[in-house]
Amino acid sequence: MQRSVIEWLLDSDPSIRWQVMRDLTGSPKTEVAAERARVATEGAGAKLLGLQAADGRWSGAAWNRGWNSTMHTLMVLRDMGLDPSSDQARRAITLVREQVTWKGCGPKECDGNSFFEGEIEPCINAQVAAVGAYFGQDVRRLVARLLGSQLPDGGWNCDAANGSARSSFNTTICVLEALLAYERAAGGSPEIIEARLRGQEYLLERRLFRRRSTGEVIERDRKGGSAWTRFAFPTWWHYDVLRGLEYLCSAGVAYDERMAEAIDLLASKRDADGVWPLDTRYPGVMLVEIDEGEGRPSRWNTLRALRVLNRVRRA
């Protein structure tokens, strides 16, 4: 079954193939690099790059609620593993850096901000910082802003400006991914590392999907109504258990008993054919279809789930 699943994953887009080769089959680095280079020239990655306008934007916006904006497209290209050093990535990011602003996409006081300066909300700024760090941009000010908005419980919340004193799983996972990306790109100061470790402890204390106060499973997200036990891709700003486990594995967190229930949940969602479905897809416009649809077997979710389970087994 495992062999047939791997073959199914490899019979797909370069953005999936190269990650399967790197993380699941242990292919030689030269072969992995050659396959990764195809993300910029073939398949979904090349199609997304081709949709960038001459003004550097996708869908005419730095950010929008259609989830097809410049920020959202760059998040998908990061997930696909577009090589930041490729000519295509450099050209696309140069256009974004030099031409895209937040005019009309955020608070008016941010209209003059360039794209990688971000705006106000920690959730949005975290995603901008994550893609900026990945693509080699200077996002030091954004990272400093994120550090300054960490709450006493260790996490972050976009509603803190409105008086909320409790963190949000959604905002916290976005910030954790940004801080980890920045550490990898620019090195982590003690302040950044401490903040990130406090943030991941926020997730672990809650076993990735339970209330700390009562131990009850959090059935649905208060803000978006999504179920954290249903896995989507792309995730956009939404938290779910798979995304939480992905972060912990990517950060090199050693197996912790507080991860066990989440890992069991992940394993239980594998179907009889050994693959994971696309449980849900959040509202919005996909510029390029990258999966077969809600309820169908998902190569992206299967790749992500197997990567987590393999790393847990190796720990």
mmCIF file of C-alpha atoms in Angstrom:
data_model
loop_
_atom_site.group_PDB
_atom_site.id
_atom_site.type_symbol
_atom_site.label_atom_id
_atom_site.label_comp_id
_atom_site.label_asym_id
_atom_site.label_seq_id
_atom_site.Cartn_x
_atom_site.Cartn_y
_atom_site.Cartn_z
ATOM 1 C CA MET A 1 0.000 0.000 0.000
ATOM 2 C CA GLN A 2 2.778 2.424 0.920
ATOM 3 C CA ARG A 3 4.475 1.839 -2.445
ATOM 4 C CA SER A 4 1.251 2.428 -4.360
ATOM 5 C CA VAL A 5 0.573 5.626 -2.397
ATOM 6 C CA ILE A 6 4.076 6.900 -3.160
ATOM 7 C CA GLU A 7 3.572 6.099 -6.845
ATOM 8 C CA TRP A 8 0.272 8.005 -6.767
ATOM 9 C CA LEU A 9 1.968 10.994 -5.159
ATOM 10 C CA LEU A 10 4.777 10.945 -7.700
ATOM 11 C CA ASP A 11 2.256 10.871 -10.556
ATOM 12 C CA SER A 12 1.461 14.525 -9.968
ATOM 13 C CA ASP A 13 2.675 18.102 -10.084
ATOM 14 C CA PRO A 14 6.404 18.934 -9.661
ATOM 15 C CA SER A 15 5.540 20.863 -6.477
ATOM 16 C CA ILE A 16 4.430 17.603 -4.859
ATOM 17 C CA ARG A 17 6.940 15.294 -6.544
ATOM 18 C CA TRP A 18 10.047 17.057 -5.299
ATOM 19 C CA GLN A 19 8.814 17.074 -1.707
ATOM 20 C CA VAL A 20 7.939 13.367 -1.897
ATOM 21 C CA MET A 21 11.434 12.687 -3.223
ATOM 22 C CA ARG A 22 13.051 14.717 -0.436
ATOM 23 C CA ASP A 23 10.899 13.682 2.512
ATOM 24 C CA LEU A 24 9.485 10.237 1.728
ATOM 25 C CA THR A 25 11.742 8.384 -0.705
ATOM 26 C CA GLY A 26 15.158 9.764 0.227
ATOM 27 C CA SER A 27 16.130 10.482 -3.374
ATOM 28 C CA PRO A 28 19.604 11.893 -4.152
ATOM 29 C CA LYS A 29 19.856 15.631 -3.560
ATOM 30 C CA THR A 30 20.718 16.334 -7.177
ATOM 31 C CA GLU A 31 17.529 14.633 -8.360
ATOM 32 C CA VAL A 32 15.459 16.461 -5.748
ATOM 33 C CA ALA A 33 16.939 19.812 -6.814
ATOM 34 C CA ALA A 34 16.278 19.102 -10.484
ATOM 35 C CA GLU A 35 12.653 18.241 -9.762
ATOM 36 C CA ARG A 36 12.233 21.287 -7.540
ATOM 37 C CA ALA A 37 13.486 23.545 -10.345
ATOM 38 C CA ARG A 38 10.514 22.404 -12.454
ATOM 39 C CA VAL A 39 8.069 24.124 -10.070
ATOM 40 C CA ALA A 40 8.978 27.432 -11.729
ATOM 41 C CA THR A 41 8.554 26.195 -15.287
ATOM 42 C CA GLU A 42 5.858 23.496 -15.262
ATOM 43 C CA GLY A 43 2.519 22.763 -13.678
ATOM 44 C CA ALA A 44 0.659 24.740 -11.038
ATOM 45 C CA GLY A 45 3.654 26.795 -9.892
ATOM 46 C CA ALA A 46 4.406 28.053 -13.380
ATOM 47 C CA LYS A 47 0.713 28.846 -13.928
ATOM 48 C CA LEU A 48 0.583 30.916 -10.741
ATOM 49 C CA LEU A 49 3.723 32.812 -11.696
ATOM 50 C CA GLY A 50 2.218 33.497 -15.099
ATOM 51 C CA LEU A 51 -0.827 35.151 -13.517
ATOM 52 C CA GLN A 52 1.188 37.923 -11.856
ATOM 53 C CA ALA A 53 0.314 41.303 -13.352
ATOM 54 C CA ALA A 54 2.884 43.793 -14.598
ATOM 55 C CA ASP A 55 2.286 45.867 -11.447
ATOM 56 C CA GLY A 56 3.471 42.931 -9.328
ATOM 57 C CA ARG A 57 0.071 41.987 -7.930
ATOM 58 C CA TRP A 58 -2.135 38.948 -8.164
ATOM 59 C CA SER A 59 -5.881 39.640 -8.381
ATOM 60 C CA GLY A 60 -5.214 43.366 -8.094
ATOM 61 C CA ALA A 61 -4.555 43.374 -4.361
ATOM 62 C CA ALA A 62 -1.872 42.943 -1.716
ATOM 63 C CA TRP A 63 -4.503 41.114 0.359
ATOM 64 C CA ASN A 64 -8.196 40.333 -0.054
ATOM 65 C CA ARG A 65 -11.014 38.181 1.277
ATOM 66 C CA GLY A 66 -11.135 36.218 -1.941
ATOM 67 C CA TRP A 67 -7.925 34.509 -0.784
ATOM 68 C CA ASN A 68 -6.441 34.930 -4.267
ATOM 69 C CA SER A 69 -4.387 38.059 -3.588
ATOM 70 C CA THR A 70 -0.649 38.655 -3.761
ATOM 71 C CA MET A 71 -0.142 37.466 -0.193
ATOM 72 C CA HIS A 72 -2.200 34.322 -0.632
ATOM 73 C CA THR A 73 -0.515 33.415 -3.919
ATOM 74 C CA LEU A 74 2.925 33.834 -2.378
ATOM 75 C CA MET A 75 1.861 31.574 0.499
ATOM 76 C CA VAL A 76 0.890 28.859 -1.985
ATOM 77 C CA LEU A 77 4.146 29.277 -3.924
ATOM 78 C CA ARG A 78 6.025 28.913 -0.636
ATOM 79 C CA ASP A 79 4.075 25.737 0.169
ATOM 80 C CA MET A 80 4.923 24.453 -3.296
ATOM 81 C CA GLY A 81 8.576 25.043 -2.550
ATOM 82 C CA LEU A 82 9.318 27.435 -5.407
ATOM 83 C CA ASP A 83 13.077 27.881 -5.209
ATOM 84 C CA PRO A 84 13.716 31.466 -4.000
ATOM 85 C CA SER A 85 16.984 31.539 -5.931
ATOM 86 C CA SER A 86 15.349 30.765 -9.272
ATOM 87 C CA ASP A 87 15.194 33.506 -11.880
ATOM 88 C CA GLN A 88 11.409 33.258 -11.933
ATOM 89 C CA ALA A 89 11.077 33.721 -8.166
ATOM 90 C CA ARG A 90 13.543 36.593 -8.096
ATOM 91 C CA ARG A 91 11.695 38.387 -10.882
ATOM 92 C CA ALA A 92 8.299 37.910 -9.216
ATOM 93 C CA ILE A 93 9.506 39.021 -5.782
ATOM 94 C CA THR A 94 11.286 42.066 -7.197
ATOM 95 C CA LEU A 95 8.010 43.215 -8.738
ATOM 96 C CA VAL A 96 6.203 42.708 -5.434
ATOM 97 C CA ARG A 97 8.864 44.520 -3.409
ATOM 98 C CA GLU A 98 9.150 47.481 -5.740
ATOM 99 C CA GLN A 99 5.535 48.023 -6.797
ATOM 100 C CA VAL A 100 2.971 46.461 -4.460
ATOM 101 C CA THR A 101 1.573 48.544 -1.594
ATOM 102 C CA TRP A 102 -1.253 48.108 0.911
ATOM 103 C CA LYS A 103 -3.362 50.878 -0.576
ATOM 104 C CA GLY A 104 -7.011 49.880 -0.327
ATOM 105 C CA CYS A 105 -6.195 46.556 1.323
ATOM 106 C CA GLY A 106 -5.850 47.498 4.977
ATOM 107 C CA PRO A 107 -6.160 50.443 7.368
ATOM 108 C CA LYS A 108 -5.756 53.786 5.585
ATOM 109 C CA GLU A 109 -2.670 54.620 7.611
ATOM 110 C CA CYS A 110 -0.969 51.678 5.899
ATOM 111 C CA ASP A 111 -1.796 52.760 2.326
ATOM 112 C CA GLY A 112 1.779 53.904 1.716
ATOM 113 C CA ASN A 113 3.409 50.769 3.106
ATOM 114 C CA SER A 114 5.265 48.581 0.664
ATOM 115 C CA PHE A 115 4.142 44.955 0.641
ATOM 116 C CA PHE A 116 6.893 43.595 2.884
ATOM 117 C CA GLU A 117 6.290 46.331 5.458
ATOM 118 C CA GLY A 118 2.911 44.746 6.153
ATOM 119 C CA GLU A 119 -0.059 46.402 7.833
ATOM 120 C CA ILE A 120 -1.479 46.061 11.385
ATOM 121 C CA GLU A 121 -3.069 42.655 12.042
ATOM 122 C CA PRO A 122 -0.623 40.059 13.476
ATOM 123 C CA CYS A 123 -2.237 37.270 11.447
ATOM 124 C CA ILE A 124 -1.725 39.093 8.142
ATOM 125 C CA ASN A 125 1.693 40.423 9.095
ATOM 126 C CA ALA A 126 2.794 36.934 10.104
ATOM 127 C CA GLN A 127 1.922 35.543 6.686
ATOM 128 C CA VAL A 128 3.728 38.435 4.988
ATOM 129 C CA ALA A 129 6.748 37.836 7.224
ATOM 130 C CA ALA A 130 6.694 34.108 6.481
ATOM 131 C CA VAL A 131 6.746 34.562 2.717
ATOM 132 C CA GLY A 132 9.171 37.476 2.990
ATOM 133 C CA ALA A 133 11.653 35.453 5.024
ATOM 134 C CA TYR A 134 11.258 32.473 2.686
ATOM 135 C CA PHE A 135 11.924 34.607 -0.385
ATOM 136 C CA GLY A 136 14.878 36.415 1.179
ATOM 137 C CA GLN A 137 13.298 39.792 1.957
ATOM 138 C CA ASP A 138 14.016 42.094 4.890
ATOM 139 C CA VAL A 139 11.148 41.573 7.333
ATOM 140 C CA ARG A 140 12.949 42.552 10.542
ATOM 141 C CA ARG A 141 10.421 45.263 11.395
ATOM 142 C CA LEU A 142 7.518 42.897 10.920
ATOM 143 C CA VAL A 143 9.143 40.308 13.167
ATOM 144 C CA ALA A 144 9.797 42.947 15.835
ATOM 145 C CA ARG A 145 6.136 43.973 15.649
ATOM 146 C CA LEU A 146 5.053 40.359 16.103
ATOM 147 C CA LEU A 147 7.312 39.925 19.116
ATOM 148 C CA GLY A 148 5.790 43.017 20.678
ATOM 149 C CA SER A 149 2.248 41.665 20.345
ATOM 150 C CA GLN A 150 2.754 38.315 22.101
ATOM 151 C CA LEU A 151 0.198 37.827 24.867
ATOM 152 C CA PRO A 152 0.923 36.639 28.436
ATOM 153 C CA ASP A 153 -0.400 33.131 27.695
ATOM 154 C CA GLY A 154 2.299 32.703 25.039
ATOM 155 C CA GLY A 155 0.244 33.074 21.882
ATOM 156 C CA TRP A 156 -1.092 35.833 19.654
ATOM 157 C CA ASN A 157 -4.516 37.166 18.691
ATOM 158 C CA CYS A 158 -5.594 39.615 16.001
ATOM 159 C CA ASP A 159 -8.326 40.777 18.361
ATOM 160 C CA ALA A 160 -5.873 41.837 21.074
ATOM 161 C CA ALA A 161 -6.188 45.409 19.782
ATOM 162 C CA ASN A 162 -9.884 45.184 20.622
ATOM 163 C CA GLY A 163 -9.232 44.054 24.180
ATOM 164 C CA SER A 164 -8.895 40.289 23.878
ATOM 165 C CA ALA A 165 -6.449 38.916 26.456
ATOM 166 C CA ARG A 166 -6.583 35.310 25.254
ATOM 167 C CA SER A 167 -4.648 33.985 22.309
ATOM 168 C CA SER A 168 -6.057 32.526 19.127
ATOM 169 C CA PHE A 169 -4.892 29.224 17.607
ATOM 170 C CA ASN A 170 -5.339 30.786 14.160
ATOM 171 C CA THR A 171 -3.099 33.791 14.782
ATOM 172 C CA THR A 172 -0.619 31.823 16.860
ATOM 173 C CA ILE A 173 0.100 29.222 14.159
ATOM 174 C CA CYS A 174 0.627 31.973 11.567
ATOM 175 C CA VAL A 175 3.120 33.772 13.832
ATOM 176 C CA LEU A 176 4.962 30.572 14.775
ATOM 177 C CA GLU A 177 5.484 29.714 11.112
ATOM 178 C CA ALA A 178 6.759 33.249 10.468
ATOM 179 C CA LEU A 179 9.234 33.195 13.359
ATOM 180 C CA LEU A 180 10.543 29.795 12.300
ATOM 181 C CA ALA A 181 10.946 30.958 8.695
ATOM 182 C CA TYR A 182 12.800 34.058 9.887
ATOM 183 C CA GLU A 183 15.123 32.016 12.125
ATOM 184 C CA ARG A 184 16.030 29.810 9.187
ATOM 185 C CA ALA A 185 16.601 32.717 6.839
ATOM 186 C CA ALA A 186 18.348 35.225 9.088
ATOM 187 C CA GLY A 187 19.231 33.407 12.304
ATOM 188 C CA GLY A 188 17.317 33.520 15.539
ATOM 189 C CA SER A 189 18.079 35.925 18.338
ATOM 190 C CA PRO A 190 17.468 34.703 21.917
ATOM 191 C CA GLU A 191 14.382 36.945 21.988
ATOM 192 C CA ILE A 192 12.897 35.386 18.853
ATOM 193 C CA ILE A 193 13.644 31.829 19.953
ATOM 194 C CA GLU A 194 12.181 32.423 23.407
ATOM 195 C CA ALA A 195 8.998 33.892 21.924
ATOM 196 C CA ARG A 196 8.618 30.993 19.499
ATOM 197 C CA LEU A 197 9.148 28.385 22.205
ATOM 198 C CA ARG A 198 6.533 30.085 24.386
ATOM 199 C CA GLY A 199 4.167 30.063 21.427
ATOM 200 C CA GLN A 200 4.607 26.384 20.684
ATOM 201 C CA GLU A 201 4.140 25.621 24.362
ATOM 202 C CA TYR A 202 0.755 27.344 24.019
ATOM 203 C CA LEU A 203 -0.199 24.628 21.495
ATOM 204 C CA LEU A 204 1.270 21.765 23.499
ATOM 205 C CA GLU A 205 -0.399 22.801 26.732
ATOM 206 C CA ARG A 206 -3.697 22.448 24.880
ATOM 207 C CA ARG A 207 -2.711 19.160 23.197
ATOM 208 C CA LEU A 208 -3.175 20.973 19.886
ATOM 209 C CA PHE A 209 -6.994 21.038 20.050
ATOM 210 C CA ARG A 210 -8.275 21.072 23.636
ATOM 211 C CA ARG A 211 -9.205 23.814 26.050
ATOM 212 C CA ARG A 212 -6.569 24.328 28.696
ATOM 213 C CA SER A 213 -9.197 25.254 31.295
ATOM 214 C CA THR A 214 -11.421 22.169 30.972
ATOM 215 C CA GLY A 215 -9.583 19.728 28.719
ATOM 216 C CA GLU A 216 -12.578 19.643 26.369
ATOM 217 C CA VAL A 217 -12.031 19.205 22.641
ATOM 218 C CA ILE A 218 -12.517 22.505 20.826
ATOM 219 C CA GLU A 219 -15.126 21.417 18.305
ATOM 220 C CA ARG A 220 -15.207 24.595 16.247
ATOM 221 C CA ASP A 221 -13.211 27.762 15.872
ATOM 222 C CA ARG A 222 -15.138 30.686 17.372
ATOM 223 C CA LYS A 223 -14.110 33.130 14.656
ATOM 224 C CA GLY A 224 -14.415 31.172 11.430
ATOM 225 C CA GLY A 225 -16.540 28.218 12.497
ATOM 226 C CA SER A 226 -14.099 25.717 11.030
ATOM 227 C CA ALA A 227 -13.463 22.336 12.678
ATOM 228 C CA TRP A 228 -9.824 21.812 13.614
ATOM 229 C CA THR A 229 -10.138 18.072 13.028
ATOM 230 C CA ARG A 230 -10.974 18.638 9.344
ATOM 231 C CA PHE A 231 -7.930 19.235 7.191
ATOM 232 C CA ALA A 232 -7.828 21.741 4.346
ATOM 233 C CA PHE A 233 -5.220 22.833 1.842
ATOM 234 C CA PRO A 234 -4.372 25.634 1.384
ATOM 235 C CA THR A 235 -4.982 26.536 5.011
ATOM 236 C CA TRP A 236 -4.889 30.347 4.601
ATOM 237 C CA TRP A 237 -5.200 31.820 8.118
ATOM 238 C CA HIS A 238 -6.983 28.810 9.572
ATOM 239 C CA TYR A 239 -5.535 26.501 12.192
ATOM 240 C CA ASP A 240 -6.125 22.748 12.192
ATOM 241 C CA VAL A 241 -4.486 19.774 13.894
ATOM 242 C CA LEU A 242 -2.459 18.774 10.830
ATOM 243 C CA ARG A 243 -1.095 22.295 10.470
ATOM 244 C CA GLY A 244 -0.140 22.329 14.148
ATOM 245 C CA LEU A 245 1.673 18.994 13.831
ATOM 246 C CA GLU A 246 3.396 20.149 10.651
ATOM 247 C CA TYR A 247 4.790 23.165 12.453
ATOM 248 C CA LEU A 248 6.036 21.121 15.423
ATOM 249 C CA CYS A 249 7.754 18.583 13.163
ATOM 250 C CA SER A 250 9.264 21.308 10.991
ATOM 251 C CA ALA A 251 10.596 23.020 14.127
ATOM 252 C CA GLY A 252 12.280 19.790 15.178
ATOM 253 C CA VAL A 253 10.207 19.380 18.326
ATOM 254 C CA ALA A 254 10.958 16.004 19.891
ATOM 255 C CA TYR A 255 8.023 13.671 20.467
ATOM 256 C CA ASP A 256 5.978 14.907 23.388
ATOM 257 C CA GLU A 257 3.190 12.927 25.044
ATOM 258 C CA ARG A 258 0.973 15.976 24.576
ATOM 259 C CA MET A 259 1.170 15.398 20.787
ATOM 260 C CA ALA A 260 -0.040 11.788 21.028
ATOM 261 C CA GLU A 261 -3.768 12.388 20.709
ATOM 262 C CA ALA A 262 -3.298 14.678 17.714
ATOM 263 C CA ILE A 263 -1.039 12.111 16.035
ATOM 264 C CA ASP A 264 -3.611 9.363 16.654
ATOM 265 C CA LEU A 265 -6.297 11.589 15.133
ATOM 266 C CA LEU A 266 -4.144 12.203 12.068
ATOM 267 C CA ALA A 267 -3.441 8.489 11.591
ATOM 268 C CA SER A 268 -7.127 7.621 12.009
ATOM 269 C CA LYS A 269 -8.097 9.750 9.021
ATOM 270 C CA ARG A 270 -6.147 7.614 6.545
ATOM 271 C CA ASP A 271 -8.614 5.705 4.375
ATOM 272 C CA ALA A 272 -8.546 2.082 3.215
ATOM 273 C CA ASP A 273 -6.364 3.024 0.245
ATOM 274 C CA GLY A 274 -3.772 4.609 2.525
ATOM 275 C CA VAL A 275 -4.479 8.231 1.584
ATOM 276 C CA TRP A 276 -6.043 11.264 3.238
ATOM 277 C CA PRO A 277 -8.991 13.204 1.801
ATOM 278 C CA LEU A 278 -9.389 16.924 1.417
ATOM 279 C CA ASP A 279 -11.811 17.219 4.346
ATOM 280 C CA THR A 280 -12.811 20.769 3.574
ATOM 281 C CA ARG A 281 -11.915 23.742 1.438
ATOM 282 C CA TYR A 282 -12.335 27.236 2.777
ATOM 283 C CA PRO A 283 -14.367 29.762 0.774
ATOM 284 C CA GLY A 284 -12.447 31.692 -1.819
ATOM 285 C CA VAL A 285 -11.158 31.677 -5.362
ATOM 286 C CA MET A 286 -8.375 29.294 -6.333
ATOM 287 C CA LEU A 287 -6.363 30.832 -9.149
ATOM 288 C CA VAL A 288 -5.082 27.372 -10.048
ATOM 289 C CA GLU A 289 -6.692 24.120 -8.929
ATOM 290 C CA ILE A 290 -4.180 22.041 -6.991
ATOM 291 C CA ASP A 291 -6.354 19.207 -5.661
ATOM 292 C CA GLU A 292 -9.289 17.129 -6.842
ATOM 293 C CA GLY A 293 -11.917 18.731 -4.618
ATOM 294 C CA GLU A 294 -13.498 18.503 -1.208
ATOM 295 C CA GLY A 295 -14.120 14.931 -0.065
ATOM 296 C CA ARG A 296 -11.777 13.493 -2.691
ATOM 297 C CA PRO A 297 -8.367 11.887 -2.058
ATOM 298 C CA SER A 298 -5.870 14.714 -1.588
ATOM 299 C CA ARG A 299 -2.271 14.447 -2.666
ATOM 300 C CA TRP A 300 -1.402 17.538 -0.638
ATOM 301 C CA ASN A 301 -2.969 16.280 2.583
ATOM 302 C CA THR A 302 -1.472 12.826 2.035
ATOM 303 C CA LEU A 303 2.011 14.266 1.516
ATOM 304 C CA ARG A 304 1.688 16.456 4.608
ATOM 305 C CA ALA A 305 0.295 13.655 6.784
ATOM 306 C CA LEU A 306 2.924 11.101 5.748
ATOM 307 C CA ARG A 307 5.675 13.643 6.324
ATOM 308 C CA VAL A 308 4.443 14.227 9.883
ATOM 309 C CA LEU A 309 4.058 10.515 10.645
ATOM 310 C CA ASN A 310 7.477 9.682 9.200
ATOM 311 C CA ARG A 311 9.182 12.376 11.258
ATOM 312 C CA VAL A 312 7.392 11.267 14.418
ATOM 313 C CA ARG A 313 8.538 7.683 13.839
ATOM 314 C CA ARG A 314 12.136 8.810 13.338
ATOM 315 C CA ALA A 315 12.128 10.890 16.542
#
